[in-house]
PDB file of C-alpha atoms in Angstrom:
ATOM      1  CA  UNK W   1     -12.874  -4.837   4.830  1.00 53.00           C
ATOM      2  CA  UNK W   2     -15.300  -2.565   6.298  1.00 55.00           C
ATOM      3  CA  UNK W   3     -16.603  -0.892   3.601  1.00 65.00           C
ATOM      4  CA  UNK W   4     -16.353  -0.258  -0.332  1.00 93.00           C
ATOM      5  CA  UNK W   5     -14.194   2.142  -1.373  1.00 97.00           C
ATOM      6  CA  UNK W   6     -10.723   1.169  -1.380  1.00 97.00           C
ATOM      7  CA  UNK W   7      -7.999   3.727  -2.145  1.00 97.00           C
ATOM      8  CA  UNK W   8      -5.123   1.848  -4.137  1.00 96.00           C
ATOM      9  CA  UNK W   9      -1.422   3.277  -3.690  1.00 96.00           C
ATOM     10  CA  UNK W  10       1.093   2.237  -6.409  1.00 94.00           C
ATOM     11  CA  UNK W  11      -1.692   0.490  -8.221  1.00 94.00           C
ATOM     12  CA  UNK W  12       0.781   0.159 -11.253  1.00 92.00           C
ATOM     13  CA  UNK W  13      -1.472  -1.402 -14.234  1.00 93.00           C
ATOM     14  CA  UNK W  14      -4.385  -1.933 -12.096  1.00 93.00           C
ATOM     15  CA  UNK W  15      -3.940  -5.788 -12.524  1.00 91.00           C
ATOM     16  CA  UNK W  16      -3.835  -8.223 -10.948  1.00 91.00           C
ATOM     17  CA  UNK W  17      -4.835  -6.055  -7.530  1.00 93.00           C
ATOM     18  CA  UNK W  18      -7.378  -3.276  -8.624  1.00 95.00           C
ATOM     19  CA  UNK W  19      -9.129  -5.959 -11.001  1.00 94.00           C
ATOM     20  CA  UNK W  20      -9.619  -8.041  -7.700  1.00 94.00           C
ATOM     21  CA  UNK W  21     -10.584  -5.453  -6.047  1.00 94.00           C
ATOM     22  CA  UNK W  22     -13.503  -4.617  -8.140  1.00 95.00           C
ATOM     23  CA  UNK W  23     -14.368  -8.414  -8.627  1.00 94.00           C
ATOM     24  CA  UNK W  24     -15.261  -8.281  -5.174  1.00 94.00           C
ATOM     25  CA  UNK W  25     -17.701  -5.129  -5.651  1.00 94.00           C
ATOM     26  CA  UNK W  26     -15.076  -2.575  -4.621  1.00 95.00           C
ATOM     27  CA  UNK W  27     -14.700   0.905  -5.677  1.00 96.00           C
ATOM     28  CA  UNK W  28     -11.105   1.521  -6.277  1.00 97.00           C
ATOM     29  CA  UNK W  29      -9.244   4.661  -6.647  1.00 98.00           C
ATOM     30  CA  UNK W  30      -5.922   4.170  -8.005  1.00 98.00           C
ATOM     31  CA  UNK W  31      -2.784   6.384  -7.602  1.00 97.00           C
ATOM     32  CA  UNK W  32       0.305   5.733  -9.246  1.00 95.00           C
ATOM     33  CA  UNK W  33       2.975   8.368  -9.721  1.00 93.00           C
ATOM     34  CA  UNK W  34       3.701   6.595 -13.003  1.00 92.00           C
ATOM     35  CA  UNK W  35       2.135   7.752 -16.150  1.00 96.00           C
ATOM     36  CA  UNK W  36       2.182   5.318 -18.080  1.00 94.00           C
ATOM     37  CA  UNK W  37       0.816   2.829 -15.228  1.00 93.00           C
ATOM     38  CA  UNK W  38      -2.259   4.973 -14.938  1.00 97.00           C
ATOM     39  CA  UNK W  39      -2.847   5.294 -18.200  1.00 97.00           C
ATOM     40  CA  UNK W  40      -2.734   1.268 -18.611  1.00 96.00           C
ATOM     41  CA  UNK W  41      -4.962   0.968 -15.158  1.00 97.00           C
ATOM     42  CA  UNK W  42      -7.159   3.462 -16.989  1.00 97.00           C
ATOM     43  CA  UNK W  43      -7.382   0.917 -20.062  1.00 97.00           C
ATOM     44  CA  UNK W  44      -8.005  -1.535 -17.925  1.00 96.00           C
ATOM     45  CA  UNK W  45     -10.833  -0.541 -15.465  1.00 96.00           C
ATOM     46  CA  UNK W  46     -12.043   2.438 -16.956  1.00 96.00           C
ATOM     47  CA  UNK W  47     -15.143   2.406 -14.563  1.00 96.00           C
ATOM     48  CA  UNK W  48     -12.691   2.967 -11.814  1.00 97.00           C
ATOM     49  CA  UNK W  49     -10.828   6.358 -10.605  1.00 98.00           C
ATOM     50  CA  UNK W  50      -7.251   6.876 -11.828  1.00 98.00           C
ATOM     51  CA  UNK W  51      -4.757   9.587 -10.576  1.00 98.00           C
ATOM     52  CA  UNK W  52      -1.373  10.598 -11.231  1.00 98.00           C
ATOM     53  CA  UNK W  53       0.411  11.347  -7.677  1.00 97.00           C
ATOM     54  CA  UNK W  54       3.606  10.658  -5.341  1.00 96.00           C
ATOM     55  CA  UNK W  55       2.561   8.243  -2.207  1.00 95.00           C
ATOM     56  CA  UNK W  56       4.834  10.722  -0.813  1.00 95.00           C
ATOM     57  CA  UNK W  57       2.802  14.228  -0.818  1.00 96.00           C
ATOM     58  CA  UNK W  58      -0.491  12.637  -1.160  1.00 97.00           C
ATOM     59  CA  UNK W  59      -3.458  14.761  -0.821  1.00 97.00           C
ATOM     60  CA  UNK W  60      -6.655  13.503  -2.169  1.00 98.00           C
ATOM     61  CA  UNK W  61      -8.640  15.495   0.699  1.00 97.00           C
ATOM     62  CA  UNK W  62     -11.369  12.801   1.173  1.00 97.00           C
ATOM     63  CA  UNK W  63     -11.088   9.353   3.259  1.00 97.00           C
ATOM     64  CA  UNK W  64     -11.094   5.797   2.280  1.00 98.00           C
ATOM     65  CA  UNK W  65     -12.199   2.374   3.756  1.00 97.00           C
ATOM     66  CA  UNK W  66      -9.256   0.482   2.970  1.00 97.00           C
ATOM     67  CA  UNK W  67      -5.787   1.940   1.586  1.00 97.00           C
ATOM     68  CA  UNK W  68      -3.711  -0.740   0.244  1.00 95.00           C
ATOM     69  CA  UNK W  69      -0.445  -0.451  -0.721  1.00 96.00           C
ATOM     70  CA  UNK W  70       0.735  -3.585  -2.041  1.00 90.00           C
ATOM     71  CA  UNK W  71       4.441  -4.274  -3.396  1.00 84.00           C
ATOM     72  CA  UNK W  72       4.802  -0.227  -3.674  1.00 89.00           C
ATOM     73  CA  UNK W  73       5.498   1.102  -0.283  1.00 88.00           C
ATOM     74  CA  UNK W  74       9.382  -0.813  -0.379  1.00 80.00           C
ATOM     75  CA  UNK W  75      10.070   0.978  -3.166  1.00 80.00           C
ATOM     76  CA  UNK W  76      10.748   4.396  -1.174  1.00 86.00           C
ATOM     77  CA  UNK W  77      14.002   4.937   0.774  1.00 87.00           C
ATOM     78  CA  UNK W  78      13.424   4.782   4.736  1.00 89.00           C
ATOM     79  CA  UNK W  79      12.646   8.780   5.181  1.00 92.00           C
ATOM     80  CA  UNK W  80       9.880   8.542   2.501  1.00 91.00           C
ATOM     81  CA  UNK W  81       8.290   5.395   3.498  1.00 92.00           C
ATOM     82  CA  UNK W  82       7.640   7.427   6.678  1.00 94.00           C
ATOM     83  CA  UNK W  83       6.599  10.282   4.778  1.00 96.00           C
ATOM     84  CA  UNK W  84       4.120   8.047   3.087  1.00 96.00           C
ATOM     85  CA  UNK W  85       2.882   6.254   5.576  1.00 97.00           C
ATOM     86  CA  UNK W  86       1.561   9.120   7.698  1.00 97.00           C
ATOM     87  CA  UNK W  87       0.272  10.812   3.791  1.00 97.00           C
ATOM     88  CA  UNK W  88      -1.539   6.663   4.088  1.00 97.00           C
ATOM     89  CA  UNK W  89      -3.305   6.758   7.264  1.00 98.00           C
ATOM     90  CA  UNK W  90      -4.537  10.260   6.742  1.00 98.00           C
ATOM     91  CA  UNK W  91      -6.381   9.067   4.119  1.00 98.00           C
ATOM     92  CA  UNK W  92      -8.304   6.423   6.332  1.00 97.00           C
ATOM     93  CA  UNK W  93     -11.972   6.907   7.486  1.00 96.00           C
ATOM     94  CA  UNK W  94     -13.129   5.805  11.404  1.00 95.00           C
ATOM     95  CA  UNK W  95     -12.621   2.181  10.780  1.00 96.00           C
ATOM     96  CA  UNK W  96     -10.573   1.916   8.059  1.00 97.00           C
ATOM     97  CA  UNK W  97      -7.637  -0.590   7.505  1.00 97.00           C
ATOM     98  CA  UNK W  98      -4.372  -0.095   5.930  1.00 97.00           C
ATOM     99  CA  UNK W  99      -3.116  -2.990   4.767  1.00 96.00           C
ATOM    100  CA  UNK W 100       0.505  -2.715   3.043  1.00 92.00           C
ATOM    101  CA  UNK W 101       3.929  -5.081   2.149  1.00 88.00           C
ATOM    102  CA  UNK W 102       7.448  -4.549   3.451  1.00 85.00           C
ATOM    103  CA  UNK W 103      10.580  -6.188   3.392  1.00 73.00           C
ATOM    104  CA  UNK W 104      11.579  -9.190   5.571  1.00 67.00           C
ATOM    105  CA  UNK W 105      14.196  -6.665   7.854  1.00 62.00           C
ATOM    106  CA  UNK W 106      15.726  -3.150   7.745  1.00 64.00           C
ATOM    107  CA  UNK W 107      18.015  -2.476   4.883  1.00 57.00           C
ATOM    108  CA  UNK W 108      17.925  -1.843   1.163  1.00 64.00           C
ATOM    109  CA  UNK W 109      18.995  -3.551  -2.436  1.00 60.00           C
ATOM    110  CA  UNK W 110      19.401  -1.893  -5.590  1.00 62.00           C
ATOM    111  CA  UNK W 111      17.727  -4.398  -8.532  1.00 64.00           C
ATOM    112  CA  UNK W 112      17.037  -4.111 -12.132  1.00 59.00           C
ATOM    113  CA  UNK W 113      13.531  -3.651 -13.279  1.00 63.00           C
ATOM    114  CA  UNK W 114      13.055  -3.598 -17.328  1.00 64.00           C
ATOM    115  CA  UNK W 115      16.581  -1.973 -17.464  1.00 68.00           C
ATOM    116  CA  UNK W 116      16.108   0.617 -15.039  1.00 65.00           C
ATOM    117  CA  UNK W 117      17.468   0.763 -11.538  1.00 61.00           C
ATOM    118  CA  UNK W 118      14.854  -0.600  -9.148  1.00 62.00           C
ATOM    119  CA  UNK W 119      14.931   0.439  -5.008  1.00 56.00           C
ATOM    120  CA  UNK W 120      13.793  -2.223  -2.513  1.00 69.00           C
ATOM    121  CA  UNK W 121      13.730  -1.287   0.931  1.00 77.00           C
ATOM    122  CA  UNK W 122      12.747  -1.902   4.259  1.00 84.00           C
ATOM    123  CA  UNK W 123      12.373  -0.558   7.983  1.00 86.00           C
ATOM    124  CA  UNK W 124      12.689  -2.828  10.899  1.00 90.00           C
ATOM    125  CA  UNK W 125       9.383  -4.591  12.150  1.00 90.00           C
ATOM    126  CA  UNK W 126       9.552  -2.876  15.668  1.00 94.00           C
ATOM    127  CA  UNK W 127       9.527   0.964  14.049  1.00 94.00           C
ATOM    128  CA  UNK W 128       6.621  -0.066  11.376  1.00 93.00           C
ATOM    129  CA  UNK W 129       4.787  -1.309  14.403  1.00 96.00           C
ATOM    130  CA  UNK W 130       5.817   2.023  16.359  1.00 97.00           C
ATOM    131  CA  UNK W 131       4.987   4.545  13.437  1.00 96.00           C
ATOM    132  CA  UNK W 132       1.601   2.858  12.816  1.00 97.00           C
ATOM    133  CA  UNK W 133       0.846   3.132  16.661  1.00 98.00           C
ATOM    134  CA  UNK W 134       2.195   6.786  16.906  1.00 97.00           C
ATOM    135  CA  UNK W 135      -0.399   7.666  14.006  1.00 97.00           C
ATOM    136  CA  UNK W 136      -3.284   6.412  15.904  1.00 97.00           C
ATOM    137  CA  UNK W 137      -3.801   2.621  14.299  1.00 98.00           C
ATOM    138  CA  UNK W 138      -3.598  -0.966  16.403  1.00 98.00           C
ATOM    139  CA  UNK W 139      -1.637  -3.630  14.275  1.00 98.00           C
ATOM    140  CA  UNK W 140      -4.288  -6.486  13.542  1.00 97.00           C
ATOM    141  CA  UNK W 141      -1.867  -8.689  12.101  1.00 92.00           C
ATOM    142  CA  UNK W 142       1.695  -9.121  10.895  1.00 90.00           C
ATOM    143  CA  UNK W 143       3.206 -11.850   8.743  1.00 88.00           C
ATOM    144  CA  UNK W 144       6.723 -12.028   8.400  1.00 84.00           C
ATOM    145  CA  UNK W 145       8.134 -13.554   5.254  1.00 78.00           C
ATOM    146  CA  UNK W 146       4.335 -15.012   4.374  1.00 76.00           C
ATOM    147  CA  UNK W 147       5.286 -17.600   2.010  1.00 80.00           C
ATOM    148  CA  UNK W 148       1.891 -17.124   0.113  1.00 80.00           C
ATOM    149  CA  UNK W 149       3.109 -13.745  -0.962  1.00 77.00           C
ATOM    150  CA  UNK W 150       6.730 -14.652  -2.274  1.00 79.00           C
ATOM    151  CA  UNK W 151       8.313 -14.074   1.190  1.00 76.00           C
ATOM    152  CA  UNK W 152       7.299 -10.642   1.672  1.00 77.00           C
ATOM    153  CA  UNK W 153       5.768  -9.162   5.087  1.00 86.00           C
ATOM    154  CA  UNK W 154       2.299  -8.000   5.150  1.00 90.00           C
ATOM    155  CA  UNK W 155       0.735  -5.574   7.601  1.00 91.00           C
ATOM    156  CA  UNK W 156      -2.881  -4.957   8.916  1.00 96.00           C
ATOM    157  CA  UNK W 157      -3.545  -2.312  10.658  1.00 98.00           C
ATOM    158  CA  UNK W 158      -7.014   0.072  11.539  1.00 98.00           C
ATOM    159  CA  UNK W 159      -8.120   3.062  12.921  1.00 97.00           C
ATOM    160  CA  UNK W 160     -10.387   2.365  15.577  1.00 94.00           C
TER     161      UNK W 160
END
């Protein structure tokens, strides 16, 4: 990563990503539309920056070296993922990377998450490489199904 500050989007609890994050002499900012998730993140790292928003409508008006959005982005339907992505890369400084997960192919399932309905959800590879090219970024790398992160495609991308 180029730089330090790191702008973490669905950080949930703040563990075990954000913790990482800061173990490596990161400044994190967390955003989780969640609540209680912030409040626990805040518990957990309170030396860190916590915020209650939607990925979708983000608007922090500042820029970041790294936006990560790890196991959160899938969990919009296809129309908001590309909401959020573009509401992602805006918040990217000259150099930045974006580093997210998806699914393994386009499509959706419906799962149960501590009794409550939970959305998984993917676009196809080709229009996550096309959206993150038509908002100004070059792909660094793509895993498909990377089996050292439970089968789940990662992205890489940066602003030059």
């Amino acid at each position: 990563m180029p730089g330090r500050r790191v702008l973490d989007v669905g950080c949930g609890t703040g563990t075990p990503v954000a913790a990482w994050l800061v173990a490596q002499d990161r400044a994190v900012t967390g955003v989780d539309a969640a609540p209680a998730m912030v409040s626990r993140a805040r518990a957990a790292l309170p030396r860190q920056r916590w915020i209650e928003a939607d990925m979708r409508d983000l608007a922090l008006g500042e820029s970041f070296d790294g936006v990560l959005a790890w196991c959160s982005l899938f969990h919009l339907a296809p129309d908001d993922q590309r909401r959020a992505l573009t509401r992602l890369v805006a918040h990217l400084g000259p150099g930045g990377v974006l580093m997210f997960t998806s699914g393994t192919s386009e499509g959706f399932a419906l799962g149960v998450f501590a009794g409550a309905p939970l959305y998984h959800g993917s676009l196809a590879s080709g229009e996550y490489r096309a959206r993150l090219e038509g908002l100004g970024l070059e792909v660094l790398d793509h895993r498909e199904a990377d089996p050292g992160c439970g089968g789940l495609t990662i992205w890489l991308a940066r602003r030059p």
